[in-house]
PDB file of C-alpha atoms in Angstrom:
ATOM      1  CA  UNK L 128     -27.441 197.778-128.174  1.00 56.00           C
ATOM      2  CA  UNK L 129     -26.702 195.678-131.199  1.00 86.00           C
ATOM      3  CA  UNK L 130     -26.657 192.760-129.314  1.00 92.00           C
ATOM      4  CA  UNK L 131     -30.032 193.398-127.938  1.00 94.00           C
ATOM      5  CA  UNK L 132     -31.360 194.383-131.494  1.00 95.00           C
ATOM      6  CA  UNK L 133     -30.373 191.229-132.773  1.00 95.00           C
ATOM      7  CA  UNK L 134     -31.885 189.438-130.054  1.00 95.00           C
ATOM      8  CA  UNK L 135     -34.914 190.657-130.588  1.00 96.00           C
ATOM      9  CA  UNK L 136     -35.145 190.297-133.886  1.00 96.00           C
ATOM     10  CA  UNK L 137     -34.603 186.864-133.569  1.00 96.00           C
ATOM     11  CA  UNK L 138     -37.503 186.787-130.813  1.00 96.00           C
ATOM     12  CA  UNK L 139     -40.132 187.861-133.393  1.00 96.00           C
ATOM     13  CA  UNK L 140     -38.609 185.175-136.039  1.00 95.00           C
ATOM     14  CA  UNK L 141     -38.894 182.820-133.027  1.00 95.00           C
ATOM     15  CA  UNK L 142     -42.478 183.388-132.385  1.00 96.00           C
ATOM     16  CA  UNK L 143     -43.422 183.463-135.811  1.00 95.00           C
ATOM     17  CA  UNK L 144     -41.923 179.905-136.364  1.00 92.00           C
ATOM     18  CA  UNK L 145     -43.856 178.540-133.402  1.00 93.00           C
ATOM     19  CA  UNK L 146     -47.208 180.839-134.545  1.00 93.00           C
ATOM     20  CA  UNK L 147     -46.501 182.571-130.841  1.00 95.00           C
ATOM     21  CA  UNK L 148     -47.278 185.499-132.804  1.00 96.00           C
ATOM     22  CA  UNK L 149     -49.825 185.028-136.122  1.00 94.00           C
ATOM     23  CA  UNK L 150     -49.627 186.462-139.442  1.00 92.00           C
ATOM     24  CA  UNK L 151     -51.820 189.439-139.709  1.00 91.00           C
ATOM     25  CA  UNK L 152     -52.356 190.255-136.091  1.00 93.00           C
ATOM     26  CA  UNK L 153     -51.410 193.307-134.389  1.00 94.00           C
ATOM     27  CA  UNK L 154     -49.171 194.118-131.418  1.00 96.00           C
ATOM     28  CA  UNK L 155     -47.626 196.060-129.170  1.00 95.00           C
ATOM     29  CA  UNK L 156     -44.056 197.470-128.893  1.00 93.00           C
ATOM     30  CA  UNK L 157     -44.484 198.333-125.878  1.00 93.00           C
ATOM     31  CA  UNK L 158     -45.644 195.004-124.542  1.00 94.00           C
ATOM     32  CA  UNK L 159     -42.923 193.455-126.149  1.00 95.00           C
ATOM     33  CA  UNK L 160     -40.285 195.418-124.459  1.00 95.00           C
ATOM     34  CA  UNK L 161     -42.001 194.541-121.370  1.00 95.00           C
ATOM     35  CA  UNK L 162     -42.141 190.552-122.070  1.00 94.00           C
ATOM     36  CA  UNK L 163     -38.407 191.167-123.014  1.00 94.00           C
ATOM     37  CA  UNK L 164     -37.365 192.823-120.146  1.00 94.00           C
ATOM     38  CA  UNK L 165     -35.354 195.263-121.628  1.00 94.00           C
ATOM     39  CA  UNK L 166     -36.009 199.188-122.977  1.00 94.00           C
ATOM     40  CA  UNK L 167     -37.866 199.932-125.887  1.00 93.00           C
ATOM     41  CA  UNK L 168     -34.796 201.220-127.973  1.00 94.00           C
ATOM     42  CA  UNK L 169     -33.692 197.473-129.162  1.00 95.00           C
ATOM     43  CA  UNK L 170     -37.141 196.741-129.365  1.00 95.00           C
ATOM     44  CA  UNK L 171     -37.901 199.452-132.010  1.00 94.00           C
ATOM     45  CA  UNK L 172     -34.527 199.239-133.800  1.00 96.00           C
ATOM     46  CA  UNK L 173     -35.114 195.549-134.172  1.00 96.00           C
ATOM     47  CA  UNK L 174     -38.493 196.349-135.482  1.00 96.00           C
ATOM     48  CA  UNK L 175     -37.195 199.095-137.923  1.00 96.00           C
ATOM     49  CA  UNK L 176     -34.455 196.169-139.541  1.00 95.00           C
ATOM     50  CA  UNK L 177     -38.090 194.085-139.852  1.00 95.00           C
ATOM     51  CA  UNK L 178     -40.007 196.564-141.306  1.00 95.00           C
ATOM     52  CA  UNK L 179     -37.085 197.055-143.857  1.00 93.00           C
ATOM     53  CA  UNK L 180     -37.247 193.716-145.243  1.00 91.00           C
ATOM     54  CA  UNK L 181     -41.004 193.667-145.235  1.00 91.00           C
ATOM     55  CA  UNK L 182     -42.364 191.078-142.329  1.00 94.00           C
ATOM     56  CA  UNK L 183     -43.991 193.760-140.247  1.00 95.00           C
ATOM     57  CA  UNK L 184     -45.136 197.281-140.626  1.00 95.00           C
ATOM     58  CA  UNK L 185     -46.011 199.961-137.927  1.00 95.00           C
ATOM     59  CA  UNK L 186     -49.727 200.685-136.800  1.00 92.00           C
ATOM     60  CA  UNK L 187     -51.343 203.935-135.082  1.00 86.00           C
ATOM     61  CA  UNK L 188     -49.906 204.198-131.442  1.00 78.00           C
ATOM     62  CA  UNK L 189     -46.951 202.352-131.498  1.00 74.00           C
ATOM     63  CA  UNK L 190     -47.752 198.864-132.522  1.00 92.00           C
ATOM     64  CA  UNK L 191     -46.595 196.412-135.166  1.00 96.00           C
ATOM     65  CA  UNK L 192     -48.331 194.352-137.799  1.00 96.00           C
ATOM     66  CA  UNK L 193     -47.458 191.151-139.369  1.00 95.00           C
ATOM     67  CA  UNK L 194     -47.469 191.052-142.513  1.00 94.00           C
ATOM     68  CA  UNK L 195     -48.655 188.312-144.604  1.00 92.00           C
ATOM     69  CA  UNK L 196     -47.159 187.862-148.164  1.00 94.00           C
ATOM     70  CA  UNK L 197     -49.558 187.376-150.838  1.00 95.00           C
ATOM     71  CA  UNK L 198     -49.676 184.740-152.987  1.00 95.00           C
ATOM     72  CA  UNK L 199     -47.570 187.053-156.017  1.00 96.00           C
ATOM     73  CA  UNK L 200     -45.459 187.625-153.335  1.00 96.00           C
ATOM     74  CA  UNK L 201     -44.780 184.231-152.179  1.00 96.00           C
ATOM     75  CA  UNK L 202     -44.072 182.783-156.121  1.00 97.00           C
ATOM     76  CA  UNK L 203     -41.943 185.942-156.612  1.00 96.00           C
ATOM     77  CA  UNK L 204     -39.920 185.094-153.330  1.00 96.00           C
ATOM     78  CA  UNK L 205     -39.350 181.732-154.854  1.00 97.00           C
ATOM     79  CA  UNK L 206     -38.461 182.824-158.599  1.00 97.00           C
ATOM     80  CA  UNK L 207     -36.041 184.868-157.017  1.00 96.00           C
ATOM     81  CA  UNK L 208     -34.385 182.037-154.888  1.00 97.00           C
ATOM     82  CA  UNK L 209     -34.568 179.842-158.080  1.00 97.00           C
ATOM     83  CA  UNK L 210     -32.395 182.218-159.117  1.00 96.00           C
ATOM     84  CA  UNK L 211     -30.034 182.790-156.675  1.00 97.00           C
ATOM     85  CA  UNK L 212     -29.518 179.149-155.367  1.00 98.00           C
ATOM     86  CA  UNK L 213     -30.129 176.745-158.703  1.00 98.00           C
ATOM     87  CA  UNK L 214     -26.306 178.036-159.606  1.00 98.00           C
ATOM     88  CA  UNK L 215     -24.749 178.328-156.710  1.00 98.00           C
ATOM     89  CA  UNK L 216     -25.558 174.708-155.471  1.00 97.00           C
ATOM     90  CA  UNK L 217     -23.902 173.508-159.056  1.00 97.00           C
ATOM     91  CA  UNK L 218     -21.427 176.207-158.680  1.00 97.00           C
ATOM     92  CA  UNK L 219     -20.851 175.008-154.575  1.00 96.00           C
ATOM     93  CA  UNK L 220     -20.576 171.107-156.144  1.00 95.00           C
ATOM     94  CA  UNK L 221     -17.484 172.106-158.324  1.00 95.00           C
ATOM     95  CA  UNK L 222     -15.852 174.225-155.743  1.00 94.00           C
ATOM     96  CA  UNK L 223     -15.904 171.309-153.590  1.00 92.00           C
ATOM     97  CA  UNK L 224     -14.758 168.822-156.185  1.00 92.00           C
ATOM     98  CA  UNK L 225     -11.499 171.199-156.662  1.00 91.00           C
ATOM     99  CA  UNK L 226     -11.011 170.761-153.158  1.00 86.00           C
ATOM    100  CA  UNK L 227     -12.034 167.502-152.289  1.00 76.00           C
ATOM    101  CA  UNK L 228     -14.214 168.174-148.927  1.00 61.00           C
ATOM    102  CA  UNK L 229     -16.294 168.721-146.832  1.00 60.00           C
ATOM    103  CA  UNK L 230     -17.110 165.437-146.688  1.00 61.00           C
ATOM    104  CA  UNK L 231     -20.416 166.206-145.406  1.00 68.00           C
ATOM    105  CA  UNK L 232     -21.810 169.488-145.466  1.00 69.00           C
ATOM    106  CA  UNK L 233     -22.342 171.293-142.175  1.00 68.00           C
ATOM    107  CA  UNK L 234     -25.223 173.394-140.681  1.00 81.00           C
ATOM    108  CA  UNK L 235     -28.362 173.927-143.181  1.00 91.00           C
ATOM    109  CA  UNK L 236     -27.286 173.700-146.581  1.00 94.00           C
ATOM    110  CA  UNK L 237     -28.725 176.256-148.284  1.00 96.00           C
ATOM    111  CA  UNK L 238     -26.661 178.636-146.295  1.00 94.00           C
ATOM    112  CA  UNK L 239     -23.805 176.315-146.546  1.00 94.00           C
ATOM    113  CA  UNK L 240     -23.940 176.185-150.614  1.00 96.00           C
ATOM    114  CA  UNK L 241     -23.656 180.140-150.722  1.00 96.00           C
ATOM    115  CA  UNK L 242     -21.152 180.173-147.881  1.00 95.00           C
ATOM    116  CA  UNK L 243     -19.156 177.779-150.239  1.00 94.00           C
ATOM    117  CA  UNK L 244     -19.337 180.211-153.294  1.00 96.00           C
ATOM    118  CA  UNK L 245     -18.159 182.898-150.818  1.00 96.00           C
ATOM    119  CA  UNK L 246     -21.089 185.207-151.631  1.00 96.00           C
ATOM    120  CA  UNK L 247     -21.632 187.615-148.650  1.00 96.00           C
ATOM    121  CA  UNK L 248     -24.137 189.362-150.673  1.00 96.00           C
ATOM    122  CA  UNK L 249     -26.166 186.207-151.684  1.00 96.00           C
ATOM    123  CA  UNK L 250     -26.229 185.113-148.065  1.00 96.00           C
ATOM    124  CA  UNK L 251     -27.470 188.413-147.285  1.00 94.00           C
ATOM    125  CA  UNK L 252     -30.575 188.508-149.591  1.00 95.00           C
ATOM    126  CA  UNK L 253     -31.365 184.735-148.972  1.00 96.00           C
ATOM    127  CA  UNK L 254     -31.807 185.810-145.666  1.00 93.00           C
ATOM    128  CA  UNK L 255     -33.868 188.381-146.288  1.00 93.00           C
ATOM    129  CA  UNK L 256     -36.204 186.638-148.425  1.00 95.00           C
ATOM    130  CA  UNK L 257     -36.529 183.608-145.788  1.00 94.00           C
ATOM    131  CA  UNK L 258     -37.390 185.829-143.462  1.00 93.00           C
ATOM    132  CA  UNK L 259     -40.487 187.429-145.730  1.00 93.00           C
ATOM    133  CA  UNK L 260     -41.948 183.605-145.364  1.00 94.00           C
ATOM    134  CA  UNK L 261     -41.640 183.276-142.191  1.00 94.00           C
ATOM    135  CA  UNK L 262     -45.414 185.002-141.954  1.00 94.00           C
ATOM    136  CA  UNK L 263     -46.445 182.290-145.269  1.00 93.00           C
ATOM    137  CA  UNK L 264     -48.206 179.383-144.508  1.00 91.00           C
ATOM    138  CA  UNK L 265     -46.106 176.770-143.144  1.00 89.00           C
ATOM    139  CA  UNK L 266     -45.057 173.583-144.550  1.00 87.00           C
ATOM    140  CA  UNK L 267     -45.233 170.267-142.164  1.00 77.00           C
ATOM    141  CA  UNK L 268     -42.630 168.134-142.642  1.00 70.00           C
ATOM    142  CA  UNK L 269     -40.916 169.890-145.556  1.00 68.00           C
ATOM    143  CA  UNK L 270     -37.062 170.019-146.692  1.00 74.00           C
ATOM    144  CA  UNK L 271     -35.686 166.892-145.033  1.00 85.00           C
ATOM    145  CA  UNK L 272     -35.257 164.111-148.169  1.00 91.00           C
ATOM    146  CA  UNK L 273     -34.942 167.148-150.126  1.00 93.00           C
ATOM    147  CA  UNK L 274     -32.127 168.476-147.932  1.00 93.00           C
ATOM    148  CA  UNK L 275     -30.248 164.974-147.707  1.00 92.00           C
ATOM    149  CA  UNK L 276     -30.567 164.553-151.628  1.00 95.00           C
ATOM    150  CA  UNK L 277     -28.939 167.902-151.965  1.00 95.00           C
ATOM    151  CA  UNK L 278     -26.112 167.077-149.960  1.00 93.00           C
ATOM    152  CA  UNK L 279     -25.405 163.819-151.310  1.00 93.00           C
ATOM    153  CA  UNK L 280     -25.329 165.338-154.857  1.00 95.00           C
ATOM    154  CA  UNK L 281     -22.234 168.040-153.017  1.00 94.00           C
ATOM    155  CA  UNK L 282     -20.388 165.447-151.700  1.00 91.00           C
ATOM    156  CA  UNK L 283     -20.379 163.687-154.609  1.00 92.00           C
ATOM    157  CA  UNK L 284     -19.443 167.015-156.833  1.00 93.00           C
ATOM    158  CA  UNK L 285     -22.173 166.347-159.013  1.00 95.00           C
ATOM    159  CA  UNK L 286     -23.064 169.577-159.963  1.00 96.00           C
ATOM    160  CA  UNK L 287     -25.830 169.528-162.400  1.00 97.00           C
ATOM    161  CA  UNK L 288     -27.551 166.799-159.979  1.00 97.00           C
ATOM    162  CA  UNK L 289     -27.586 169.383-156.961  1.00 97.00           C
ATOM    163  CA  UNK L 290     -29.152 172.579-159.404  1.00 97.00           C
ATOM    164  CA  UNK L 291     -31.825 170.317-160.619  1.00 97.00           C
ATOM    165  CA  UNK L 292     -32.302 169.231-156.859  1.00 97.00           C
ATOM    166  CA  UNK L 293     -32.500 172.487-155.384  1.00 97.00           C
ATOM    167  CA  UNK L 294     -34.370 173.725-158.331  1.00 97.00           C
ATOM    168  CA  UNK L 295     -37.131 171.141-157.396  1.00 96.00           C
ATOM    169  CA  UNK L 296     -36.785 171.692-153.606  1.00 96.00           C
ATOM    170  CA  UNK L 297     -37.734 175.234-154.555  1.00 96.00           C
ATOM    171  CA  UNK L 298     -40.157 174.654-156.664  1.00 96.00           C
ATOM    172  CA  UNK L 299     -42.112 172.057-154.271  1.00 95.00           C
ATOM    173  CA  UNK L 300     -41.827 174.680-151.368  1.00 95.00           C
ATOM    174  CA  UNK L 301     -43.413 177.218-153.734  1.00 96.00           C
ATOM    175  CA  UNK L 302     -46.027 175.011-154.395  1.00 95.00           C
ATOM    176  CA  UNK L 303     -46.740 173.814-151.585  1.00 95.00           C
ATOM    177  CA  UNK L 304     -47.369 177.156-149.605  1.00 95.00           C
ATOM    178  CA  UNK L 305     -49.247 178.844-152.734  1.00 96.00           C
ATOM    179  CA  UNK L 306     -52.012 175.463-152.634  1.00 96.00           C
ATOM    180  CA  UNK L 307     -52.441 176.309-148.821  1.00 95.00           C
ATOM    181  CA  UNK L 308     -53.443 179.635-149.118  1.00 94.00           C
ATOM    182  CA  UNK L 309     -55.148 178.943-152.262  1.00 95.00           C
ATOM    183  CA  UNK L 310     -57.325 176.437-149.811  1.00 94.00           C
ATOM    184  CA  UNK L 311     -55.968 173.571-150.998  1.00 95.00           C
ATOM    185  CA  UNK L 312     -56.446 174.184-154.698  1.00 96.00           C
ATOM    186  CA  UNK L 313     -53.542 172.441-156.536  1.00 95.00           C
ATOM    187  CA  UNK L 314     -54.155 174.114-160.014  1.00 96.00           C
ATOM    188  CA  UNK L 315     -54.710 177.823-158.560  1.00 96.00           C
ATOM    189  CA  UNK L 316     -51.578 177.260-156.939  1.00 96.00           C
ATOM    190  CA  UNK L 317     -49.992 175.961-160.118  1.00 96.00           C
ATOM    191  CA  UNK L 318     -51.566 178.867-162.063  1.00 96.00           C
ATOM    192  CA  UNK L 319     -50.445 181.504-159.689  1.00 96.00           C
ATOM    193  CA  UNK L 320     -46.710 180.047-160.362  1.00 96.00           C
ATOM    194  CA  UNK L 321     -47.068 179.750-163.836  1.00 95.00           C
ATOM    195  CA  UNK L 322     -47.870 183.671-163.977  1.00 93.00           C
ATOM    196  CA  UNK L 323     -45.425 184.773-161.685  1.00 89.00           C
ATOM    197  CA  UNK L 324     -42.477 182.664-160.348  1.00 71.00           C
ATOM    198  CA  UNK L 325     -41.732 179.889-163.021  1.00 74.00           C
ATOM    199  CA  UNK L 326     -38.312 180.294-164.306  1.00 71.00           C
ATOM    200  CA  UNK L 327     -38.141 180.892-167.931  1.00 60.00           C
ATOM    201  CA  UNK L 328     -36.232 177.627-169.793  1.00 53.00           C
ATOM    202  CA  UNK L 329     -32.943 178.248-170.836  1.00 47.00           C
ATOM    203  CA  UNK L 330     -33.084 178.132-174.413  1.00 45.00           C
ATOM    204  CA  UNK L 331     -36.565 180.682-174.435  1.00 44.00           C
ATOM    205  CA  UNK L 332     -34.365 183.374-172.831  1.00 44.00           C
ATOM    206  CA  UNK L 333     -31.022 182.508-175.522  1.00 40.00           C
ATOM    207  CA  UNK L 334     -33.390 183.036-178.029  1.00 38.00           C
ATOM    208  CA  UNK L 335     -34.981 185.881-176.663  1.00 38.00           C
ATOM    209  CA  UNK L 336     -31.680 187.777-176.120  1.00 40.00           C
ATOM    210  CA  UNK L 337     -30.750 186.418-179.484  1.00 41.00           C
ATOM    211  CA  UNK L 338     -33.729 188.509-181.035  1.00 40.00           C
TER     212      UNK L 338
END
């Protein structure tokens, strides 16, 4: 049953990468067990571990939503991210330095980086919160140069180079979704981050805690 679960779970992440199924729209759990092939037990316990995290929510009569993030919930996805994956990618570069390799890191790096640390946890809620933007607008092209930078600035073991780069990456992706569902409005989208997902500089919060 788990196995089945899991697969469709991964089904519904599928078609939401591809737009098979769209943000917003309805459907059926029914049908879905039908397209699948299989009962409707997976089907609804995959659904229930979707609903948990917040990408779908249940309708009258047995269906499923989509659910859309807003754009507070998009920034706040991203602030949170910031948070979690700014010092692990400088804490990942030093690991590495004390033991000289990978030489290149394997499989995508922003799993790899909290792999590194050895944070179970971390890896947990990183997945949960890439899984709420699935249903966010999508970003052509996005991550690649940013991704290569990143691990050039592991292999190296330069750790303050790979936070700043993974801060940026972070920041860009934020951006970058908020101006498309602000229709293309740059500042709105800068506003919205200013309000809600910019990380606070360093020496505002050692003062603040200072007070």
């Amino acid at each position: 049953m788990t196995a089945l679960t899991d697969w469709v779970v991964e089904h519904i992440r599928a078609a939401l990468r591809t737009r098979a199924m769209v943000p917003g729209a309805t459907y059926s759990g029914y049908q879905l067990a039908a397209e699948l092939g299989i009962s409707r037990s997976p089907v609804r316990d995959g659904l229930l571990r979707l609903a948990a995290i917040g990408l779908i929510e249940f309708t009258p009569n047995r269906g499923f939503r989509i659910i859309q993030p807003t754009e507070t919930d998009i920034a706040e996805i991203y602030a949170l991210r910031i948070a979690i994956e700014v010092p692990a990618a400088r804490r990942a570069a030093r690991i590495l330095a004390s033991q000289q390799g990978p030489t290149s890191p394997v499989g995508d790096v922003h799993d790899f980086i909290l792999a590194t640390i050895g944070s179970r946890q971390g890896r947990r809620i990183l997945a949960q919160l890439r899984d709420q933007l699935l249903a966010a607008p999508q970003i052509p092209g996005h991550g690649s140069a940013d991704h290569q930078a990143i691990r050039r600035a592991l292999t190296s073991y330069n750790s303050e180079v790979a936070g700043e780069l993974m801060r940026r990456h972070l920041e860009h992706a934020a951006l970058s979704r908020l101006t498309i569902m602000l229709d293309g409005n740059p500042e709105a989208a800068a506003n919205v981050w200013r309000r809600v997902g910019a990380p606070e500089p360093a020496g505002d919060a050692a003062r603040r805690r200072s007070c």
